[in-house]
PDB file of C-alpha atoms in Angstrom:
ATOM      1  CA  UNK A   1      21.697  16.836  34.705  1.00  0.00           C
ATOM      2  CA  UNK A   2      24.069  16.271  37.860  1.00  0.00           C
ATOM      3  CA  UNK A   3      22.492  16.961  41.135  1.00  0.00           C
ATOM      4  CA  UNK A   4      25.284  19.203  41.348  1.00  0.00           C
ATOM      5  CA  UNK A   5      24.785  21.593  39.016  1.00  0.00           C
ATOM      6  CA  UNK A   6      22.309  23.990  40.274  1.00  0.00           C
ATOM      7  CA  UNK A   7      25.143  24.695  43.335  1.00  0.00           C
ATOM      8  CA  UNK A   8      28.010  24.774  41.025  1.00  0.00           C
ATOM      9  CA  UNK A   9      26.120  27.511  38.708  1.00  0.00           C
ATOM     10  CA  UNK A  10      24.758  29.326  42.330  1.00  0.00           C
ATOM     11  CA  UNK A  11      28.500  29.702  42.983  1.00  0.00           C
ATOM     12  CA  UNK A  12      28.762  30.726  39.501  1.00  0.00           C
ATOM     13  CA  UNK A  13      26.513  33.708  39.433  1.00  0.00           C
ATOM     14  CA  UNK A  14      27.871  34.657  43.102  1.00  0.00           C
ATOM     15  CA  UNK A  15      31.311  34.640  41.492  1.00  0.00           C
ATOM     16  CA  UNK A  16      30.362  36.726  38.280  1.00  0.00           C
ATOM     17  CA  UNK A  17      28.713  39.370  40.457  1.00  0.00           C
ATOM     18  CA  UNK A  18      31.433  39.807  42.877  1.00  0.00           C
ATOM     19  CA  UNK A  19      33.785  39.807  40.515  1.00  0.00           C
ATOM     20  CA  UNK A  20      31.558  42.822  38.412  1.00  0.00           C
ATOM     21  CA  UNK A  21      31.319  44.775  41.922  1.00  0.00           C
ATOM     22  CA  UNK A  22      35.574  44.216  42.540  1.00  0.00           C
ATOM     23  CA  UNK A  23      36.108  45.654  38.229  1.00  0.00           C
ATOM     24  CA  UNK A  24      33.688  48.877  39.407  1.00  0.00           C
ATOM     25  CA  UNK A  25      35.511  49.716  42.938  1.00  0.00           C
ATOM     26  CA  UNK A  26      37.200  51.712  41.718  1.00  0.00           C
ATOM     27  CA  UNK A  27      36.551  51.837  37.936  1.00  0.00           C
ATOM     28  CA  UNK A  28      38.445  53.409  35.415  1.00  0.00           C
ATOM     29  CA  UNK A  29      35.701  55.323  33.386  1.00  0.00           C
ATOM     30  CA  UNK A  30      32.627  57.033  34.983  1.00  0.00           C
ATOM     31  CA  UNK A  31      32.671  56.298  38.691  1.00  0.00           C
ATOM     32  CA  UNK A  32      29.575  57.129  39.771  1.00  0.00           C
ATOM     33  CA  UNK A  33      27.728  54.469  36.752  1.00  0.00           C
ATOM     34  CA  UNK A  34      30.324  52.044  38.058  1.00  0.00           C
ATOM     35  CA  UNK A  35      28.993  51.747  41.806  1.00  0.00           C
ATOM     36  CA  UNK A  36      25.369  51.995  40.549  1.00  0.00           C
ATOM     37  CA  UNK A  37      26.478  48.705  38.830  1.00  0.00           C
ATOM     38  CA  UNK A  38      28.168  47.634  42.015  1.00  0.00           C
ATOM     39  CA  UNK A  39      25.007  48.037  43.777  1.00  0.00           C
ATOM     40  CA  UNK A  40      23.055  46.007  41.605  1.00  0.00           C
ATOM     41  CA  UNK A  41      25.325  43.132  41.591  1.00  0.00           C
ATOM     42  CA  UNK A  42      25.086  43.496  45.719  1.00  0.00           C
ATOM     43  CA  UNK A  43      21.379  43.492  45.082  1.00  0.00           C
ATOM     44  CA  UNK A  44      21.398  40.203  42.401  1.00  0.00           C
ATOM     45  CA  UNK A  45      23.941  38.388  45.405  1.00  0.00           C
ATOM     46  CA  UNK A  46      21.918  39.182  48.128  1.00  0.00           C
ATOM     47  CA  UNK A  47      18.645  37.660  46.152  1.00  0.00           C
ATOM     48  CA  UNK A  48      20.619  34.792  45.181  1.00  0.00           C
ATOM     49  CA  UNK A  49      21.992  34.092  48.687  1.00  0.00           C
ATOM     50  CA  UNK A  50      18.445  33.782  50.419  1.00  0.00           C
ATOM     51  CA  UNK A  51      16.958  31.258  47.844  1.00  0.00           C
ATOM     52  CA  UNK A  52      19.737  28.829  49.579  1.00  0.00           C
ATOM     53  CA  UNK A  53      18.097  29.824  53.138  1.00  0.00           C
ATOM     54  CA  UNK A  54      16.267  26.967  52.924  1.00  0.00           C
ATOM     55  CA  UNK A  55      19.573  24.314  52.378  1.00  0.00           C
ATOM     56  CA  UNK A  56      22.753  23.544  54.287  1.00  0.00           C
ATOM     57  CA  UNK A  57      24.598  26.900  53.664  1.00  0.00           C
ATOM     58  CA  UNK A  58      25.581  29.120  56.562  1.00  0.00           C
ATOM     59  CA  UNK A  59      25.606  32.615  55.273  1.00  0.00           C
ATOM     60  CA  UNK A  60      23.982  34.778  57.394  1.00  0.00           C
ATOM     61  CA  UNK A  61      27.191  36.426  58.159  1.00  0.00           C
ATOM     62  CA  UNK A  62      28.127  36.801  54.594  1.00  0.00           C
ATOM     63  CA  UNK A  63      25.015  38.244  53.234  1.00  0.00           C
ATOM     64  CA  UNK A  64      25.078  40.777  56.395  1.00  0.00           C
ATOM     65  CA  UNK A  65      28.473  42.071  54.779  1.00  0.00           C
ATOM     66  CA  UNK A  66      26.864  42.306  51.477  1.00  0.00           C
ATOM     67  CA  UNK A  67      23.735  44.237  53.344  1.00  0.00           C
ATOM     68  CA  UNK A  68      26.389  46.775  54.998  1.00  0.00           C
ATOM     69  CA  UNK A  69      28.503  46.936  51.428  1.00  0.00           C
ATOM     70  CA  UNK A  70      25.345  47.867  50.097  1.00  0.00           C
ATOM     71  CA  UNK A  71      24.043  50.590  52.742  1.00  0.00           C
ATOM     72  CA  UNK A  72      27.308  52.061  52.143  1.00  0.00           C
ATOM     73  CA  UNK A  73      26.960  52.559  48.706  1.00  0.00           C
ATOM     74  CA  UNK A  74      23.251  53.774  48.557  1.00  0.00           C
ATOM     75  CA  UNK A  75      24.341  57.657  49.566  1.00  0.00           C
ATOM     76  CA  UNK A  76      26.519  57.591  46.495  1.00  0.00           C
ATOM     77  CA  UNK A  77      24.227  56.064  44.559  1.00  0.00           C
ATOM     78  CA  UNK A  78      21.588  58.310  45.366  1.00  0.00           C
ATOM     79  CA  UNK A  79      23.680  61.035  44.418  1.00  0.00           C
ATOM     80  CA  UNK A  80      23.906  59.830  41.271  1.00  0.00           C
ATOM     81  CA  UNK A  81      20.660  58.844  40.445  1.00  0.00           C
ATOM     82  CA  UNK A  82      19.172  62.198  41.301  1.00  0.00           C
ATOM     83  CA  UNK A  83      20.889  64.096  38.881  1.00  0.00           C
ATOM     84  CA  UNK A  84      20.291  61.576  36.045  1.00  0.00           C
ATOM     85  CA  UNK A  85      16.703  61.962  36.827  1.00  0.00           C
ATOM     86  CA  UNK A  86      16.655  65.950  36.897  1.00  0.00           C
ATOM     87  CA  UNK A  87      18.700  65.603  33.103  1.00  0.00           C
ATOM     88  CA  UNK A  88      15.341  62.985  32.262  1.00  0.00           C
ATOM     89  CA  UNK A  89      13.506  65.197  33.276  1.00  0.00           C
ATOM     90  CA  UNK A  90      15.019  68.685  31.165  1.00  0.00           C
ATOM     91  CA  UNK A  91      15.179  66.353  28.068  1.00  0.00           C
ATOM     92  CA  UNK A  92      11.371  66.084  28.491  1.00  0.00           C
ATOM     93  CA  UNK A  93      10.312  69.640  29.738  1.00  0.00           C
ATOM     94  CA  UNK A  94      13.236  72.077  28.996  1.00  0.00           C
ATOM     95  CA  UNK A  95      13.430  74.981  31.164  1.00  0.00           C
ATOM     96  CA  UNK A  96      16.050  77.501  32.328  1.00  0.00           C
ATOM     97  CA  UNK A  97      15.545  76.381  36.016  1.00  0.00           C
ATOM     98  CA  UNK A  98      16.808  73.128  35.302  1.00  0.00           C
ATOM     99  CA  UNK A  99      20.544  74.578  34.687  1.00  0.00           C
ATOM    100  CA  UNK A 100      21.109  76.027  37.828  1.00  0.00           C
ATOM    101  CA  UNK A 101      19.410  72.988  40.052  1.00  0.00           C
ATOM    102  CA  UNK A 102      21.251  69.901  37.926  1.00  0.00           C
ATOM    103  CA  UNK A 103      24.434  72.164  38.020  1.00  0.00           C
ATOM    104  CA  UNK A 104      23.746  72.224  42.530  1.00  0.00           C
ATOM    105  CA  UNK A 105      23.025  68.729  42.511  1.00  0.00           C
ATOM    106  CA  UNK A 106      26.182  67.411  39.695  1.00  0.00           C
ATOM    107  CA  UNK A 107      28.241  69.337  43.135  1.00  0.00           C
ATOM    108  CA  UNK A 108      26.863  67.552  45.443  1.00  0.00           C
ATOM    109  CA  UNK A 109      27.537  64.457  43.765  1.00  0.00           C
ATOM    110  CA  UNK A 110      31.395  65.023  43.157  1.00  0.00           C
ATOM    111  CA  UNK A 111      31.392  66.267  47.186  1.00  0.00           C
ATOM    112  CA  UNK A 112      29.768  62.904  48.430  1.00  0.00           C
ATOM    113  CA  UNK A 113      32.461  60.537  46.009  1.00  0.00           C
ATOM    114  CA  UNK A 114      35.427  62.848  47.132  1.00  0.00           C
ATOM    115  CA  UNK A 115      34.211  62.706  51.241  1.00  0.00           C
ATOM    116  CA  UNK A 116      33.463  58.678  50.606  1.00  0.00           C
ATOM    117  CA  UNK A 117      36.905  58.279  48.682  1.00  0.00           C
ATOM    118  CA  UNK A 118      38.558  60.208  51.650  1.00  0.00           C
ATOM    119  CA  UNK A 119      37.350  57.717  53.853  1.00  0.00           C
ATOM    120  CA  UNK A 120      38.103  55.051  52.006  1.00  0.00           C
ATOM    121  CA  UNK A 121      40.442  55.428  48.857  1.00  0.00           C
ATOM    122  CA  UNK A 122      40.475  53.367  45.862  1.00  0.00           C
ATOM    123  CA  UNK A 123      37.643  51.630  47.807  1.00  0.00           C
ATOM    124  CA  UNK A 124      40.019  48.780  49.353  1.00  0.00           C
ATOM    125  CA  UNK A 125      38.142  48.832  52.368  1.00  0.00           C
ATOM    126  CA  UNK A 126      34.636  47.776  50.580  1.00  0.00           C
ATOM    127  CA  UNK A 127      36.938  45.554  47.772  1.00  0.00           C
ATOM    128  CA  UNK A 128      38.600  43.451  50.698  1.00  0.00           C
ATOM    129  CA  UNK A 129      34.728  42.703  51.924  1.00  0.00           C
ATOM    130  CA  UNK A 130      34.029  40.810  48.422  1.00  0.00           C
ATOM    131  CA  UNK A 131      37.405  39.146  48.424  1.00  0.00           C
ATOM    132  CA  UNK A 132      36.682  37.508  51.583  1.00  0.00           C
ATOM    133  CA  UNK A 133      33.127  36.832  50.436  1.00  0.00           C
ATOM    134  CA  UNK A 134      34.574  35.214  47.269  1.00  0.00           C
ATOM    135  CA  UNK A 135      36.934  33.076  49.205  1.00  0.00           C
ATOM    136  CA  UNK A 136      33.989  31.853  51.945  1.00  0.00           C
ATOM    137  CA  UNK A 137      31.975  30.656  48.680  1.00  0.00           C
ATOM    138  CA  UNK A 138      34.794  28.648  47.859  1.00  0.00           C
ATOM    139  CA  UNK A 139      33.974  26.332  50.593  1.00  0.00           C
ATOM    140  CA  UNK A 140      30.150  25.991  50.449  1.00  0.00           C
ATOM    141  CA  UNK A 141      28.813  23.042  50.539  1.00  0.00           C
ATOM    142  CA  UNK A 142      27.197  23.361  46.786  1.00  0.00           C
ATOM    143  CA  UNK A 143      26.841  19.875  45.760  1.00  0.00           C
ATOM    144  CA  UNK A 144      24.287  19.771  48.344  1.00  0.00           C
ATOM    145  CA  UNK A 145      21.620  22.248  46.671  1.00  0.00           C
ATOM    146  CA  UNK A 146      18.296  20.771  46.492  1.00  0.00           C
ATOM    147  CA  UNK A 147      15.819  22.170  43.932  1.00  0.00           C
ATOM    148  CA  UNK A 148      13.435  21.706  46.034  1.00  0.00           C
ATOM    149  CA  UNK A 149      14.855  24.112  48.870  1.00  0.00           C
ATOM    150  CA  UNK A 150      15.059  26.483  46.298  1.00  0.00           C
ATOM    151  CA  UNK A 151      11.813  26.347  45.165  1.00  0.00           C
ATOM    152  CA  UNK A 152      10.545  26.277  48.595  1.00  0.00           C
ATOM    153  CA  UNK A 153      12.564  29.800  48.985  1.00  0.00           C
ATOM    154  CA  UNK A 154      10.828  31.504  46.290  1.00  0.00           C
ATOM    155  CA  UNK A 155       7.593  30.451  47.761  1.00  0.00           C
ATOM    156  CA  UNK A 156       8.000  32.078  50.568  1.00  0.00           C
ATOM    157  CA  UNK A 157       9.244  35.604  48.712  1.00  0.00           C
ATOM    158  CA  UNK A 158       6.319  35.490  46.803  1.00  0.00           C
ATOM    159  CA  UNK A 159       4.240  35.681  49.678  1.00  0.00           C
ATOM    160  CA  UNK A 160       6.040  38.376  50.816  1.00  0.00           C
ATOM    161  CA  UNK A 161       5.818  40.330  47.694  1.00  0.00           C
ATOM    162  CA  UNK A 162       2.397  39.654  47.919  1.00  0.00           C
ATOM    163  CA  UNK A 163       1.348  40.769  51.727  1.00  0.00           C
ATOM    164  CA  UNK A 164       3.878  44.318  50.897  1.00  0.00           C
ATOM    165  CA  UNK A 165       2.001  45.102  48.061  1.00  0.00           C
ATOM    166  CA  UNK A 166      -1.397  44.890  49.974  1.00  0.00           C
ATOM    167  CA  UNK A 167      -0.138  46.836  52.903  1.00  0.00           C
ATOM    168  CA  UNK A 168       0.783  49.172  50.610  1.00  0.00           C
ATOM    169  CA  UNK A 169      -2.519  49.333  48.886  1.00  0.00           C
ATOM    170  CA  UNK A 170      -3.852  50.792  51.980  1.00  0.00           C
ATOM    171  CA  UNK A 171      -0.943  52.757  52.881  1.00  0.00           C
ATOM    172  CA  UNK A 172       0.778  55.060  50.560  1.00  0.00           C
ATOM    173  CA  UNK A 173       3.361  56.291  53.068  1.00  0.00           C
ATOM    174  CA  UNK A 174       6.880  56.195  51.229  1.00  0.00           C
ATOM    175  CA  UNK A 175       8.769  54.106  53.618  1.00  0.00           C
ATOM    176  CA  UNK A 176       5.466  51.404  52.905  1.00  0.00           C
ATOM    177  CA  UNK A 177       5.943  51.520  49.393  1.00  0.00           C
ATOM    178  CA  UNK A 178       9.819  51.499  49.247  1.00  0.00           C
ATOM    179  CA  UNK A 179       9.467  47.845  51.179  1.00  0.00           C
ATOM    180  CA  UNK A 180       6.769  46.714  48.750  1.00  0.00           C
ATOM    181  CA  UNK A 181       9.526  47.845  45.837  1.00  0.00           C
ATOM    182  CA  UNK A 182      12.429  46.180  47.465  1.00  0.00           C
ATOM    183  CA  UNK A 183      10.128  42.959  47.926  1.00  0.00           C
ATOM    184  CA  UNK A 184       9.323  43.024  44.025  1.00  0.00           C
ATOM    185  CA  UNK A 185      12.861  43.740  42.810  1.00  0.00           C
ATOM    186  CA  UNK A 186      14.199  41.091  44.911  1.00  0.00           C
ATOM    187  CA  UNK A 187      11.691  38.303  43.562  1.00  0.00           C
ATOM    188  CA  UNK A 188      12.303  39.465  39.810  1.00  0.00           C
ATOM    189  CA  UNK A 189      15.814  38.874  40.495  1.00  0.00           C
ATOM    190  CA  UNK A 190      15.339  35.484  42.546  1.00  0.00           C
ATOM    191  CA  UNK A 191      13.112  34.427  39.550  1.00  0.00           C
ATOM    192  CA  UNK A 192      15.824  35.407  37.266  1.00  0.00           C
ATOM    193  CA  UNK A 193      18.446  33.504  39.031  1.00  0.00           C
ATOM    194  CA  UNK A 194      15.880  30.376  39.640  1.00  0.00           C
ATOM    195  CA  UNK A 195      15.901  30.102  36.286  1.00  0.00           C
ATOM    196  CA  UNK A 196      19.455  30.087  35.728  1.00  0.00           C
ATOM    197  CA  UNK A 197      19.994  27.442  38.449  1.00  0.00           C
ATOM    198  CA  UNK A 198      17.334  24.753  36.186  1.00  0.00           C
ATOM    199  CA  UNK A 199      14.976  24.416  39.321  1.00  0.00           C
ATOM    200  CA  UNK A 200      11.972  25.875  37.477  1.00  0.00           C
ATOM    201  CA  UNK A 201       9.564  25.009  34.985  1.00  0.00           C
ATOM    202  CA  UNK A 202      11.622  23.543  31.825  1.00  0.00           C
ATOM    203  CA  UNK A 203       8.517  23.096  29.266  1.00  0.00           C
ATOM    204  CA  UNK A 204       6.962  25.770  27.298  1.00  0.00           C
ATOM    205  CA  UNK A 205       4.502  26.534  28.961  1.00  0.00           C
ATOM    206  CA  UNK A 206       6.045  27.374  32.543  1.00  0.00           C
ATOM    207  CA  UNK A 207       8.806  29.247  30.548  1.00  0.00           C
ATOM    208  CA  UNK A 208       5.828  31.454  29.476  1.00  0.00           C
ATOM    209  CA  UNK A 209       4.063  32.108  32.461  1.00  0.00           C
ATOM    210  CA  UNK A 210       7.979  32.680  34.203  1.00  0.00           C
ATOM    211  CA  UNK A 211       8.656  35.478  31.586  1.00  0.00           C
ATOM    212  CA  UNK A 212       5.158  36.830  31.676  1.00  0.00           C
ATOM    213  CA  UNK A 213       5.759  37.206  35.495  1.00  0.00           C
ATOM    214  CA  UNK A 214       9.232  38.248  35.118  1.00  0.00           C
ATOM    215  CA  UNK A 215       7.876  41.432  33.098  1.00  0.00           C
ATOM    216  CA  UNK A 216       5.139  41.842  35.280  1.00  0.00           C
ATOM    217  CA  UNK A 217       7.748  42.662  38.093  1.00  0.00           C
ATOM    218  CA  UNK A 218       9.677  44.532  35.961  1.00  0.00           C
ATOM    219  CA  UNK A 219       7.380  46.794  34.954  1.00  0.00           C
ATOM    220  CA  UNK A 220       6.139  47.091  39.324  1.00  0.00           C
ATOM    221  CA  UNK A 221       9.768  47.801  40.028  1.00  0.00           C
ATOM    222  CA  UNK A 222      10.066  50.452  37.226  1.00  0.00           C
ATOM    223  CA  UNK A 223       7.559  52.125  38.131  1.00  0.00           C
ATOM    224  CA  UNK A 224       7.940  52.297  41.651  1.00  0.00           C
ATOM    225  CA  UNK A 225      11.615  52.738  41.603  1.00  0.00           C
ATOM    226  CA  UNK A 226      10.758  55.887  39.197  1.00  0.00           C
ATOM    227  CA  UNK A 227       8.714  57.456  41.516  1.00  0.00           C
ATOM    228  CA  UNK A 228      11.339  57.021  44.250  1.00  0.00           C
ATOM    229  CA  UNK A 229      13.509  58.968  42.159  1.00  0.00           C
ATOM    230  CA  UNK A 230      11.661  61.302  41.950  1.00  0.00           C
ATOM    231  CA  UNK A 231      10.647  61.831  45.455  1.00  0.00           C
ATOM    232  CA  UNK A 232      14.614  61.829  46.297  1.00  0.00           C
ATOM    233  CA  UNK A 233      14.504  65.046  43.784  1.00  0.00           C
ATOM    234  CA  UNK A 234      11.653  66.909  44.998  1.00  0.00           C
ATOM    235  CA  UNK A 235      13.510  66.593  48.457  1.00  0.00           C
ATOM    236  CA  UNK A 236      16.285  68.197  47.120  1.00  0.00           C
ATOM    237  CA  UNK A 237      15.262  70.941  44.632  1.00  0.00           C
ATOM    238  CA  UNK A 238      13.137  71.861  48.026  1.00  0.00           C
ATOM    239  CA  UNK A 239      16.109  72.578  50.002  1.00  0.00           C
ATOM    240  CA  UNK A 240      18.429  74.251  47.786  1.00  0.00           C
ATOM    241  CA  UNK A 241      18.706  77.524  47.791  1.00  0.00           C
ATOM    242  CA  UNK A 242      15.932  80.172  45.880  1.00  0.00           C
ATOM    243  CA  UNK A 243      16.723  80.386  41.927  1.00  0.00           C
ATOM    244  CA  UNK A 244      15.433  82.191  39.330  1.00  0.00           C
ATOM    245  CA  UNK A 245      13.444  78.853  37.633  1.00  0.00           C
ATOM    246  CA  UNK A 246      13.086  76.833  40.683  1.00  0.00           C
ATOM    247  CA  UNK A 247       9.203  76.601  40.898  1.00  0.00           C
ATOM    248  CA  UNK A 248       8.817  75.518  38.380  1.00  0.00           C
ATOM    249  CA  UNK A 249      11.298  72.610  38.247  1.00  0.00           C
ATOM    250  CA  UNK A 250       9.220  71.582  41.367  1.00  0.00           C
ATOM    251  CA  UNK A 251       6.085  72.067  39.111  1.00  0.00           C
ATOM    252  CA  UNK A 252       7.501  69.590  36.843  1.00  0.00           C
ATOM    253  CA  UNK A 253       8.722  67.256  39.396  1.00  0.00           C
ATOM    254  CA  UNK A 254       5.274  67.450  41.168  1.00  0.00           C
ATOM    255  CA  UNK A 255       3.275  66.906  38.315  1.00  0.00           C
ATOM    256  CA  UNK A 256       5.124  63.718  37.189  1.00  0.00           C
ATOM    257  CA  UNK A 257       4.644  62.215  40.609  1.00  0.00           C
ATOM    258  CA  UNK A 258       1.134  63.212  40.404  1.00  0.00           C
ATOM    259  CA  UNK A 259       1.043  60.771  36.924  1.00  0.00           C
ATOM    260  CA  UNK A 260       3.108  57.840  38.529  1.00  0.00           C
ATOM    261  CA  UNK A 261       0.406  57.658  41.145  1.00  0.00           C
ATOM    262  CA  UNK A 262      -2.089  57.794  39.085  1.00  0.00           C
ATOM    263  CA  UNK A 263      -0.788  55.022  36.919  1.00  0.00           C
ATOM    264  CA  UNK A 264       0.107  52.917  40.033  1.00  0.00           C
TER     265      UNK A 264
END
């Protein structure tokens, strides 16, 4: 193997994920699945971009643009995501109250794309950020990757992921928890993309101890990111106004929070 070819497939990856987030802004089917996908790709880049923090890359400036693409996604993505998880939720324990609250919060969705499509239409704005971050990764310096750097990265997120979760062992506030989630999501996806590079383990062995972690995260991330969701809908069933079934949508909503905690 060249000593190349971790950078070259780096630049890859970068260049597959912008490329994903440029085919969803806008997209021509469901919009609002399309920039959830955009936002993961953001998320996968971002990952990506600080296992090379250790190497000869300059891209603070790029992966601050990827931050703010991000940030300005996450309202619309939110939007989304809580009315997928109220629909989750019906499938599981029907009630009439659900009608009335997914058909508020389906609203509020379509308001939030229009307003953020008013601001910005067709998305050019956010598509000219990943142009120019497509063009500044043409000019990296990727033959100079070092394995090593990499590895050294992923180190260091690891002990990150591993002081958030034990702050958040003693601290259950939501902000506390969302940090220890974003630390977890982001290693899963740096071990993913590790992997990919060839910097990692290569008999059978590692492999198996990489995928056992791998799904260890997963299932972390999952879980945490499901009672996020949730959270985000309790928030808003509690502010819209009083219908005929809304208690006990709460109840529901409530009472699965009550189980992801008690799993956790």
């Amino acid at each position: 193997m060249s000593v190349d070819t971790p950078g070259l497939v780096a630049r890859q990856l970068l260049a597959k994920d912008g490329h994903s987030i440029l085919d969803a802004l806008p997209s021509t089917g469901d919009q609002n699945a399309a920039i959830h996908d955009a936002r993961k790709a953001i998320r996968r880049m971002r990952a990506l971009l600080a296992l090379l923090a250790e190497d000869s890359f300059d891209l603070d400036g790029e992966d601050w643009a990827l931050r703010r693409l991000g940030k300005g996604l996450s309202r619309l993505r939110d939007a989304h995501v809580v009315v997928e998880t109220a629909k989750q939720l019906q499938s599981v324990h029907p009630s009439p109250g659900w009608i009335a609250v997914i058909h508020a919060l389906e609203l509020r969705r379509t308001r939030i794309l229009q307003e953020s499509l008013a601001i910005d239409p067709g998305f050019e704005r956010r598509r000219r950020v990943v142009e120019r971050f497509l063009q500044r990764m043409q000019v990296q310096p990727w033959g100079s990757l070092r394995p090593r750097a990499v590895r050294k990265a992923l180190g260091r997120s690891e002990r990150r992921t591993v002081k958030a979760a034990a702050r958040a062992k003693v601290d259950a506030a939501p902000e506390v928890v969302h940090r220890w989630r974003r630390k977890v999501r982001r290693l899963r996806m740096q071990l993913e993309a590790a992997q990919a590079l060839g910097v990692l383990h290569r008999h059978d062995a590692g492999r198996s101890e990489l995928a056992r972690k791998g799904k260890a995260l997963h299932k972390i991330s999952d879980r945490l990111g499901w009672e996020q969701d949730l959270r985000m809908l309790r928030n808003l069933v509690r502010s819209l106004p009083y219908a005929e079934g809304k208690q006990a949508v709460m109840t529901v909503v409530d009472r699965e929070l009550g189980l992801v905690r008690v799993e956790g």
